[in-house]
Short mmCIF file of C-alpha atoms in Angstrom, two decimals:
data_model
loop_
_atom_site.label_atom_id
_atom_site.label_comp_id
_atom_site.label_asym_id
_atom_site.label_seq_id
_atom_site.Cartn_x
_atom_site.Cartn_y
_atom_site.Cartn_z
CA MET K 1212 154.80 -8.66 16.63
CA MET K 1213 153.66 -5.47 14.97
CA LYS K 1214 150.98 -7.45 13.03
CA LYS K 1215 149.69 -9.04 16.25
CA LEU K 1216 149.55 -5.61 17.93
CA MET K 1217 147.65 -4.09 15.01
CA ALA K 1218 145.20 -6.99 14.99
CA PHE K 1219 144.63 -6.56 18.73
CA LEU K 1220 144.02 -2.80 18.41
CA LEU K 1221 141.59 -3.39 15.52
CA CYS K 1222 139.62 -5.93 17.54
CA LEU K 1223 139.63 -3.60 20.54
CA THR K 1224 138.30 -0.73 18.41
CA LEU K 1225 135.51 -2.92 17.06
CA VAL K 1226 134.57 -4.03 20.57
CA PHE K 1227 134.48 -0.40 21.80
CA ASN K 1228 132.47 0.62 18.78
CA ILE K 1229 129.99 -2.18 19.33
CA VAL K 1230 129.78 -1.51 23.07
CA GLY K 1231 129.76 2.25 22.48
CA CYS K 1232 126.97 2.10 20.00
CA SER K 1233 124.96 -0.20 22.17
CA SER K 1234 125.48 1.97 25.21
CA SER K 1235 124.71 5.33 23.63
CA ASP K 1236 121.66 4.15 21.63
CA GLU K 1237 120.17 1.94 24.28
CA PRO K 1238 117.44 4.36 25.47
CA GLU K 1239 116.53 5.59 22.03
CA PRO K 1240 115.70 2.31 20.38
CA THR K 1241 113.59 1.41 23.39
CA SER K 1242 111.92 4.79 23.39
CA GLY K 1243 111.61 4.88 19.60
CA THR K 1244 110.06 1.46 19.44
CA ASP K 1245 107.46 2.31 22.16
CA SER K 1246 106.58 5.70 20.59
CA SER K 1247 105.86 4.15 17.24
CA SER K 1248 103.81 1.43 18.85
CA GLU K 1249 101.83 3.91 20.97
CA THR K 1250 101.18 6.10 17.94
CA LYS K 1251 99.94 3.10 16.05
CA ASP K 1252 97.86 2.10 19.04
CA LYS K 1253 96.40 5.58 19.28
CA VAL K 1254 95.59 5.62 15.59
CA ASN K 1255 94.12 2.18 15.83
CA ASN K 1256 92.18 3.07 18.95
CA THR K 1257 90.88 6.27 17.38
CA THR K 1258 89.87 4.45 14.25
CA GLU K 1259 88.23 1.75 16.29
CA LYS K 1260 86.42 4.39 18.36
CA GLU K 1261 85.24 6.18 15.26
CA GLU K 1262 84.10 2.91 13.82
CA ALA K 1263 82.43 2.07 17.11
CA ASP K 1264 80.71 5.43 17.14
CA LYS K 1265 79.48 4.85 13.63
CA VAL K 1266 78.20 1.44 14.58
CA GLU K 1267 76.58 2.75 17.74
CA GLU K 1268 74.56 5.47 15.97
CA VAL K 1269 71.47 3.75 14.69
CA VAL K 1270 70.08 5.51 11.63
CA ILE K 1271 66.36 4.96 11.16
CA LYS K 1272 64.96 5.94 7.78
CA PHE K 1273 61.24 6.18 7.09
CA PRO K 1274 58.94 7.99 4.63
CA HIS K 1275 56.59 10.71 5.84
CA TYR K 1276 54.27 13.27 4.33
CA LYS K 1277 54.79 16.08 6.85
CA THR K 1278 57.45 17.60 4.66
CA GLY K 1279 57.72 20.34 2.04
CA ASN K 1280 54.58 22.47 1.91
CA ASN K 1281 52.54 20.15 4.14
CA VAL K 1282 51.08 22.21 6.96
CA GLY K 1283 52.33 19.69 9.54
CA ALA K 1284 55.96 20.05 8.45
CA LYS K 1285 56.37 23.27 10.42
CA PHE K 1286 56.39 21.40 13.74
CA PHE K 1287 57.23 17.84 12.65
CA LEU K 1288 60.62 18.41 11.03
CA PRO K 1289 62.10 20.67 13.76
CA GLN K 1290 60.93 18.08 16.30
CA ILE K 1291 62.83 15.39 14.41
CA ASP K 1292 65.90 17.66 14.58
CA ARG K 1293 65.46 18.06 18.34
CA PHE K 1294 65.32 14.29 18.77
CA ASN K 1295 68.43 13.83 16.63
CA ASP K 1296 70.28 16.47 18.66
CA LYS K 1297 69.30 14.85 21.95
CA TYR K 1298 70.33 11.36 20.82
CA LYS K 1299 73.30 12.39 18.69
CA GLY K 1300 75.70 9.48 18.32
CA GLN K 1301 73.05 7.01 19.45
CA TYR K 1302 70.01 7.38 17.19
CA ARG K 1303 69.23 9.49 14.15
CA LEU K 1304 65.93 9.67 12.31
CA GLU K 1305 66.00 10.41 8.58
CA VAL K 1306 62.76 11.34 6.84
CA GLU K 1307 62.09 10.45 3.23
CA GLU K 1308 59.87 13.15 1.75
CA ILE K 1309 56.62 12.05 0.14
CA VAL K 1310 53.44 13.95 -0.64
CA GLN K 1311 50.48 13.08 1.54
CA ASP K 1312 48.29 11.81 -1.30
CA ALA K 1313 50.94 9.29 -2.32
CA TYR K 1314 51.77 8.09 1.20
CA GLY K 1315 49.09 5.40 1.51
CA ASP K 1316 49.88 3.81 -1.85
CA LYS K 1317 53.59 3.94 -1.03
CA ILE K 1318 53.11 2.04 2.24
CA LYS K 1319 50.88 -0.54 0.57
CA LEU K 1320 53.44 -1.05 -2.19
CA LEU K 1321 56.25 -1.47 0.33
CA TYR K 1322 54.13 -3.96 2.25
CA GLN K 1323 53.43 -5.99 -0.89
CA SER K 1324 57.12 -6.08 -1.72
CA ASN K 1325 57.99 -7.04 1.86
CA LYS K 1326 59.97 -3.84 2.31
CA LEU K 1327 58.07 -1.96 4.98
CA PRO K 1328 60.13 0.80 6.62
CA PRO K 1329 60.97 0.51 10.33
CA MET K 1330 58.14 2.91 11.18
CA TYR K 1331 55.02 3.81 9.24
CA GLU K 1332 51.36 4.78 9.57
CA SER K 1333 48.49 2.63 8.40
CA PRO K 1334 46.90 4.13 5.26
CA ASP K 1335 43.42 3.05 6.38
CA ARG K 1336 41.52 0.71 8.68
CA ASP K 1337 41.41 -2.13 6.16
CA PHE K 1338 45.19 -2.09 5.91
CA LEU K 1339 45.45 -2.07 9.71
CA GLU K 1340 43.39 -5.26 9.82
CA ILE K 1341 45.72 -6.87 7.28
CA ILE K 1342 48.68 -5.88 9.41
CA LYS K 1343 47.03 -7.45 12.44
CA ASP K 1344 46.11 -10.66 10.59
CA ASN K 1345 49.65 -11.13 9.26
CA HIS K 1346 51.33 -9.85 12.43
CA THR K 1347 53.70 -7.60 10.53
CA TYR K 1348 54.20 -5.31 13.51
CA VAL K 1349 56.13 -5.14 16.75
CA ASP K 1350 53.93 -5.53 19.84
CA LEU K 1351 54.33 -2.28 21.79
CA LYS K 1352 52.79 -3.56 25.02
CA PRO K 1353 56.01 -4.87 26.62
CA TYR K 1354 57.73 -1.56 25.95
CA ILE K 1355 54.82 0.45 27.33
CA ASP K 1356 54.67 -1.77 30.43
CA ALA K 1357 58.41 -1.34 30.92
CA ASN K 1358 58.12 2.46 30.84
CA PRO K 1359 55.29 3.32 33.25
CA GLU K 1360 55.89 7.09 33.06
CA PHE K 1361 55.47 6.93 29.29
CA GLY K 1362 52.49 4.58 29.61
CA SER K 1363 50.75 6.89 32.06
CA THR K 1364 50.40 9.57 29.35
CA LEU K 1365 48.36 7.32 27.05
CA ILE K 1366 44.58 7.69 26.74
CA GLU K 1367 42.77 4.53 27.79
CA GLU K 1368 40.33 4.73 24.87
CA SER K 1369 43.22 4.87 22.44
CA ILE K 1370 45.00 1.96 24.12
CA ALA K 1371 41.82 -0.10 23.75
CA TYR K 1372 41.48 0.84 20.08
CA ASN K 1373 45.03 -0.25 19.32
CA THR K 1374 44.91 -3.47 21.33
CA THR K 1375 44.32 -6.71 19.44
CA ASP K 1376 42.14 -9.58 20.65
CA SER K 1377 45.30 -11.30 21.90
CA GLY K 1378 46.26 -8.28 24.01
CA GLU K 1379 49.04 -6.92 21.81
CA ILE K 1380 49.32 -3.20 21.01
CA VAL K 1381 49.73 -2.79 17.29
CA SER K 1382 50.38 0.95 17.02
CA LEU K 1383 51.28 3.88 19.24
CA PRO K 1384 48.17 4.93 21.21
CA TYR K 1385 47.42 8.64 21.46
CA SER K 1386 48.14 10.70 24.53
CA TYR K 1387 46.20 13.67 23.18
CA VAL K 1388 43.02 14.56 21.32
CA ARG K 1389 42.82 17.22 18.67
CA LEU K 1390 39.23 18.17 18.00
CA ILE K 1391 38.53 19.53 14.55
CA GLY K 1392 36.57 22.75 14.36
CA ALA K 1393 36.13 25.41 11.73
CA TYR K 1394 37.34 28.93 10.93
CA TYR K 1395 35.45 31.90 9.59
CA ASN K 1396 36.27 35.37 8.36
CA LYS K 1397 34.71 37.69 10.93
CA GLU K 1398 35.01 40.68 8.61
CA ILE K 1399 32.99 38.99 5.83
CA PHE K 1400 30.45 37.75 8.36
CA SER K 1401 30.15 41.30 9.74
CA GLU K 1402 29.66 42.74 6.24
CA ALA K 1403 26.78 40.29 5.88
CA GLY K 1404 25.29 41.50 9.16
CA ILE K 1405 26.30 38.42 11.18
CA ASN K 1406 28.09 39.10 14.44
CA THR K 1407 28.28 35.63 15.96
CA PHE K 1408 28.84 32.24 14.38
CA PRO K 1409 25.55 30.33 13.88
CA GLN K 1410 24.79 27.69 16.50
CA SER K 1411 22.08 25.87 14.54
CA TRP K 1412 21.90 24.56 10.97
CA GLU K 1413 18.96 26.84 10.21
CA ASP K 1414 21.03 29.84 11.22
CA PHE K 1415 24.00 28.45 9.29
CA TYR K 1416 22.00 28.30 6.05
CA ALA K 1417 20.66 31.82 6.71
CA ALA K 1418 24.20 33.10 7.25
CA CYS K 1419 25.37 31.51 3.98
CA ASP K 1420 22.50 33.18 2.11
CA ALA K 1421 23.29 36.55 3.72
CA ILE K 1422 26.99 36.32 2.84
CA GLN K 1423 26.14 35.64 -0.78
CA SER K 1424 23.55 38.39 -1.06
CA GLU K 1425 25.38 41.08 0.96
CA THR K 1426 29.01 40.48 -0.05
CA GLY K 1427 28.76 38.61 -3.36
CA LYS K 1428 31.23 36.05 -2.02
CA ALA K 1429 30.91 32.29 -1.75
CA PRO K 1430 30.40 31.26 1.89
CA LEU K 1431 32.26 27.93 1.92
CA ALA K 1432 35.77 26.80 0.96
CA LEU K 1433 35.07 23.27 -0.27
CA MET K 1434 36.85 20.69 -2.42
CA THR K 1435 35.90 17.54 -4.34
CA GLY K 1436 39.45 16.37 -5.10
CA GLU K 1437 41.83 14.26 -2.98
CA ASN K 1438 39.59 12.96 -0.18
CA ALA K 1439 37.27 16.02 -0.26
CA TRP K 1440 38.57 16.80 3.22
CA THR K 1441 36.97 20.17 3.99
CA LEU K 1442 33.66 19.09 2.42
CA MET K 1443 33.59 15.81 4.33
CA LEU K 1444 34.31 17.52 7.66
CA LEU K 1445 31.29 19.74 7.17
CA THR K 1446 29.30 16.68 6.07
CA SER K 1447 30.37 14.77 9.18
CA SER K 1448 29.11 17.54 11.43
CA TYR K 1449 25.82 17.57 9.52
CA MET K 1450 25.49 13.80 9.94
CA ALA K 1451 25.97 14.23 13.67
CA SER K 1452 23.01 16.60 13.80
CA MET K 1453 20.77 13.54 13.28
CA PRO K 1454 20.52 10.80 15.92
CA GLU K 1455 21.03 8.06 13.30
CA GLY K 1456 24.10 9.79 11.94
CA LYS K 1457 25.57 10.26 15.38
CA ASP K 1458 25.06 6.56 16.11
CA ILE K 1459 26.68 5.54 12.82
CA LEU K 1460 29.71 7.72 13.40
CA LYS K 1461 30.19 6.72 17.02
CA ALA K 1462 29.91 3.01 16.22
CA GLN K 1463 32.86 3.35 13.80
CA GLU K 1464 31.73 0.26 11.92
CA MET K 1465 32.25 0.23 8.18
CA VAL K 1466 29.10 0.93 6.15
CA TYR K 1467 28.41 -1.27 3.12
CA ASP K 1468 24.86 -0.15 2.27
CA TYR K 1469 24.17 3.47 1.37
CA ASN K 1470 20.75 2.90 -0.15
CA THR K 1471 18.94 4.34 2.85
CA ALA K 1472 17.00 7.53 3.53
CA PHE K 1473 19.71 8.72 5.90
CA TRP K 1474 22.53 8.48 3.33
CA ASN K 1475 20.31 9.96 0.61
CA ASP K 1476 19.70 12.93 2.90
CA THR K 1477 23.43 13.19 3.66
CA PHE K 1478 24.46 13.39 0.01
CA THR K 1479 21.58 15.74 -0.77
CA PHE K 1480 23.20 18.02 1.80
CA VAL K 1481 26.55 17.57 0.04
CA GLN K 1482 25.05 18.48 -3.33
CA ASN K 1483 23.34 21.52 -1.84
CA MET K 1484 26.58 22.80 -0.29
CA LEU K 1485 28.53 22.34 -3.52
CA GLN K 1486 25.93 23.79 -5.87
CA ASN K 1487 24.74 26.73 -3.79
CA TYR K 1488 27.39 27.79 -1.29
CA SER K 1489 30.84 27.11 -2.71
CA THR K 1490 33.10 28.35 -5.48
CA THR K 1491 33.42 26.85 -8.94
CA SER K 1492 37.06 26.17 -8.06
CA ALA K 1493 35.84 23.51 -5.61
CA LEU K 1494 35.25 21.21 -8.58
CA GLY K 1495 38.20 18.82 -8.59
CA ALA K 1496 40.05 20.99 -6.08
CA GLY K 1497 42.54 19.66 -3.59
CA TYR K 1498 43.14 21.05 -0.11
CA SER K 1499 45.54 23.76 -1.28
CA THR K 1500 42.86 25.28 -3.53
CA ALA K 1501 40.23 25.25 -0.78
CA ALA K 1502 42.68 26.77 1.69
CA ASN K 1503 43.69 29.45 -0.79
CA ASP K 1504 40.02 30.34 -1.33
CA PHE K 1505 39.84 31.05 2.40
CA PHE K 1506 43.26 32.76 2.64
CA SER K 1507 42.45 35.06 -0.28
CA GLU K 1508 39.11 35.97 1.36
CA SER K 1509 37.16 34.62 -1.62
CA THR K 1510 35.20 32.53 0.87
CA ALA K 1511 34.14 33.08 4.47
CA PHE K 1512 34.36 29.62 6.09
CA ILE K 1513 36.59 26.55 6.05
CA ALA K 1514 36.48 23.34 8.08
CA ASN K 1515 39.83 22.00 9.23
CA GLY K 1516 41.90 21.00 12.20
CA PRO K 1517 43.84 23.34 14.51
CA TRP K 1518 47.07 22.52 12.68
CA MET K 1519 45.89 25.06 10.07
CA ILE K 1520 46.12 27.98 12.49
CA GLY K 1521 49.80 28.60 11.85
CA ASP K 1522 49.02 29.40 8.22
CA PHE K 1523 46.80 32.33 9.22
CA SER K 1524 49.93 34.39 9.91
CA ASN K 1525 52.15 32.92 7.19
CA PRO K 1526 53.11 35.84 4.90
CA ASP K 1527 53.65 33.39 2.05
CA LYS K 1528 49.98 32.44 2.19
CA VAL K 1529 47.95 35.34 3.57
CA GLY K 1530 47.86 39.14 3.45
CA ASP K 1531 48.75 41.51 6.26
CA GLY K 1532 46.35 41.38 9.18
CA PHE K 1533 44.52 38.29 7.93
CA LYS K 1534 44.89 36.45 11.21
CA ASP K 1535 43.05 39.20 13.08
CA LYS K 1536 40.00 38.57 10.91
CA VAL K 1537 39.80 34.84 11.67
CA GLY K 1538 37.38 33.43 14.22
CA ALA K 1539 37.43 29.81 15.45
CA THR K 1540 34.42 27.71 16.33
CA ILE K 1541 32.92 24.26 16.53
CA TYR K 1542 30.06 23.22 14.24
CA PRO K 1543 26.35 24.06 14.44
CA GLY K 1544 24.64 21.99 17.09
CA GLY K 1545 27.72 22.05 19.32
CA ILE K 1546 29.53 19.26 17.47
CA GLY K 1547 33.29 18.74 17.66
CA LEU K 1548 34.94 16.26 15.32
CA GLY K 1549 37.51 13.73 16.43
CA ASP K 1550 38.33 11.39 19.29
CA ALA K 1551 41.22 9.33 20.56
CA SER K 1552 40.42 6.36 18.36
CA GLY K 1553 42.68 5.58 15.46
CA SER K 1554 46.09 4.16 14.87
CA TRP K 1555 49.33 6.08 14.62
CA TYR K 1556 52.91 4.89 14.31
CA ILE K 1557 53.47 1.19 13.70
CA ILE K 1558 56.89 -0.42 14.10
CA SER K 1559 57.46 -2.99 11.38
CA ASN K 1560 58.48 -6.50 12.33
CA LYS K 1561 61.28 -6.00 9.78
CA ALA K 1562 62.90 -3.40 12.03
CA SER K 1563 66.12 -4.46 13.78
CA GLN K 1564 66.16 -4.59 17.58
CA GLU K 1565 68.35 -1.46 17.59
CA GLU K 1566 65.79 0.34 15.43
CA VAL K 1567 62.95 -0.81 17.66
CA GLU K 1568 64.74 0.53 20.73
CA GLY K 1569 65.46 3.82 18.94
CA LEU K 1570 61.83 4.22 17.93
CA ILE K 1571 60.64 3.49 21.46
CA GLU K 1572 62.91 6.34 22.59
CA TYR K 1573 61.34 8.50 19.89
CA PHE K 1574 57.85 7.67 21.17
CA LYS K 1575 58.89 8.55 24.72
CA PHE K 1576 60.40 11.77 23.41
CA LEU K 1577 57.14 12.66 21.61
CA TYR K 1578 55.13 12.24 24.80
CA SER K 1579 57.57 13.95 27.15
CA PRO K 1580 55.82 16.94 28.82
CA ASP K 1581 57.93 19.57 27.05
CA GLU K 1582 57.49 18.11 23.58
CA LEU K 1583 53.83 17.23 24.01
CA ASN K 1584 52.90 20.69 25.30
CA ALA K 1585 54.95 22.37 22.58
CA PHE K 1586 53.04 20.30 20.02
CA LEU K 1587 49.63 21.11 21.52
CA ALA K 1588 50.49 24.81 21.74
CA ALA K 1589 51.49 24.78 18.07
CA GLU K 1590 48.76 22.60 16.61
CA GLY K 1591 45.98 22.51 19.19
CA GLY K 1592 44.36 19.79 21.25
CA PHE K 1593 44.66 18.62 24.82
CA ALA K 1594 46.33 15.79 26.70
CA PRO K 1595 44.13 14.48 29.53
CA HIS K 1596 47.06 13.04 31.52
CA VAL K 1597 49.64 15.76 30.82
CA PRO K 1598 48.34 19.13 32.03
CA MET K 1599 49.51 22.18 30.14
CA PRO K 1600 51.40 24.67 32.33
CA GLU K 1601 49.70 28.01 32.98
CA GLU K 1602 52.52 29.87 31.27
CA THR K 1603 52.00 27.86 28.10
CA LEU K 1604 48.25 28.45 28.23
CA LYS K 1605 48.85 32.20 28.42
CA GLN K 1606 51.05 32.05 25.34
CA LEU K 1607 48.58 30.18 23.14
CA ASP K 1608 47.84 31.60 19.70
CA PRO K 1609 44.70 33.81 20.01
CA VAL K 1610 42.84 31.81 17.33
CA LEU K 1611 43.68 28.56 19.09
CA ALA K 1612 42.63 30.05 22.41
CA GLU K 1613 39.32 31.11 20.82
CA LEU K 1614 38.77 27.57 19.56
CA ASN K 1615 39.42 26.21 23.05
CA VAL K 1616 36.87 28.64 24.48
CA SER K 1617 34.31 27.52 21.89
CA LEU K 1618 34.97 23.90 22.81
CA GLU K 1619 34.49 24.60 26.49
CA LYS K 1620 31.36 26.74 26.15
CA ASN K 1621 29.44 25.34 23.19
CA MET K 1622 30.44 21.74 22.57
CA THR K 1623 27.66 19.25 23.29
CA ASP K 1624 29.20 16.12 21.75
CA THR K 1625 32.13 14.77 19.78
CA VAL K 1626 32.02 12.27 16.94
CA PRO K 1627 34.57 10.74 14.56
CA THR K 1628 34.53 11.92 10.96
CA ILE K 1629 32.85 10.12 8.08
CA PHE K 1630 36.23 8.58 7.20
CA ALA K 1631 35.85 6.30 10.22
CA VAL K 1632 32.88 4.50 8.66
CA ILE K 1633 33.47 4.40 4.89
CA PRO K 1634 35.85 1.80 3.45
CA LYS K 1635 38.73 3.20 1.43
CA PRO K 1636 37.37 1.96 -1.94
CA VAL K 1637 34.08 3.73 -1.15
CA GLU K 1638 35.96 6.91 -0.30
CA GLU K 1639 37.68 6.73 -3.67
CA GLU K 1640 34.39 6.06 -5.47
CA MET K 1641 32.81 8.95 -3.61
CA THR K 1642 35.44 11.51 -4.60
CA LYS K 1643 35.41 10.22 -8.17
CA ASN K 1644 31.68 10.89 -8.46
CA LEU K 1645 31.43 14.14 -6.48
CA PRO K 1646 31.90 16.26 -9.66
CA LEU K 1647 28.85 14.51 -11.14
CA LEU K 1648 26.87 15.24 -8.00
CA TYR K 1649 28.08 18.83 -8.18
CA SER K 1650 27.07 19.27 -11.82
CA GLY K 1651 23.71 17.58 -11.30
CA ASP K 1652 24.54 14.77 -13.73
CA MET K 1653 24.07 12.33 -10.85
CA THR K 1654 21.29 12.43 -8.25
CA PRO K 1655 21.92 11.70 -4.57
CA VAL K 1656 20.01 8.42 -5.01
CA GLU K 1657 22.24 7.37 -7.90
CA PHE K 1658 25.29 8.49 -5.91
CA CYS K 1659 24.29 6.23 -3.01
CA GLU K 1660 23.73 3.31 -5.40
CA LYS K 1661 27.25 3.77 -6.78
CA LEU K 1662 28.76 3.73 -3.32
CA THR K 1663 26.77 0.63 -2.34
CA LEU K 1664 27.88 -1.29 -5.43
CA THR K 1665 31.51 -0.49 -4.64
CA ALA K 1666 31.16 -1.24 -0.93
CA GLN K 1667 29.61 -4.63 -1.47
CA LYS K 1668 32.49 -5.71 -3.69
CA PHE K 1669 34.77 -5.35 -0.71
CA ASN K 1670 32.38 -6.52 2.01
CA LYS K 1671 33.91 -9.52 3.74
#
């Protein structure tokens, strides 16, 4: 009997223990199980969100030359940062630094290896034709049509230039024009007895002679290296002083025969400028040397675009008060260089749809009123369909404002530069032989023959 009672009590204790444990722990296991699951869910959700965010941000990498010491970097790179801030988490542009002289070869090499970046600029007109023929671009027309506010900023002439025979738009048309003028040191001109910039070529030559004789300084900051930029701008304005030259430049058709009286006269002018009115440092010089000749006040005049104006107050490049000495003008004869023709950004057909959409947003960002006017205030130019606010006009850099006044009062015509009519191989042959023209070891006639031989090798 005692054994049966003990067995009963033991069973009863076990039952109570089982029931008791189940009763007292019932909420906790339920709660504990849910908490762990929710935590895991939260972690998983957070991880998934982070992963989603990473996936959603489209990173677009492309090479560009407006970096480092390039004069255009001052506005270009901060503008990229502003775009990245605005589209943070959605799009981010990353710029691969490359020097300007190497940019064209880099793009051609990437094209040949079928590795074009999502966005690039055409190195020259010949390359643009290759791009068109092989259709290695994204047609921008549907995107422009779908964004009428963006499309309304574009200049019709530029749209036409960038439109193919089939009606596609191969590169971003311009919404602005930046006319290229020239800058002169008013103090040096004054020392030479010249109070206003010459308006004719006869007066220009007389001013150069006076600067040399009265100040002992070289009048012109020229260069024969790279693409001979400052020299060729002056040459372009000289070409435009002749009706034939103006027609050639405005036609923008590639020239393959330089054995003519006009071209002989043009390169006689080039030789005269190099031999008689420039510094010895111009021989083989790149842009930085020519610019430094002007910044250091070794020369009195330099031809360049308005993007140079920011350097006139850069303490790393000029002395105190230099900017106050600089005057801005267009060329003798009332010529301004530049127009809305030309290609700009091209979206590669290798770009993903997400990259294409990101770059279209970038284009719209570039041409938004705030960004466009900030760009024009910093680097000069005007946008026919996007008026600049009065407040911005009042805040323009004085040198830029002076250039605008010269454009309004004195400009009689605008023409493209010589680079619009000489094939790239001819440009390279030209710069290779400029030192010989400078030294007198090659005559202008022989120079023209060299260019013609090169041009005809590449004439289609």
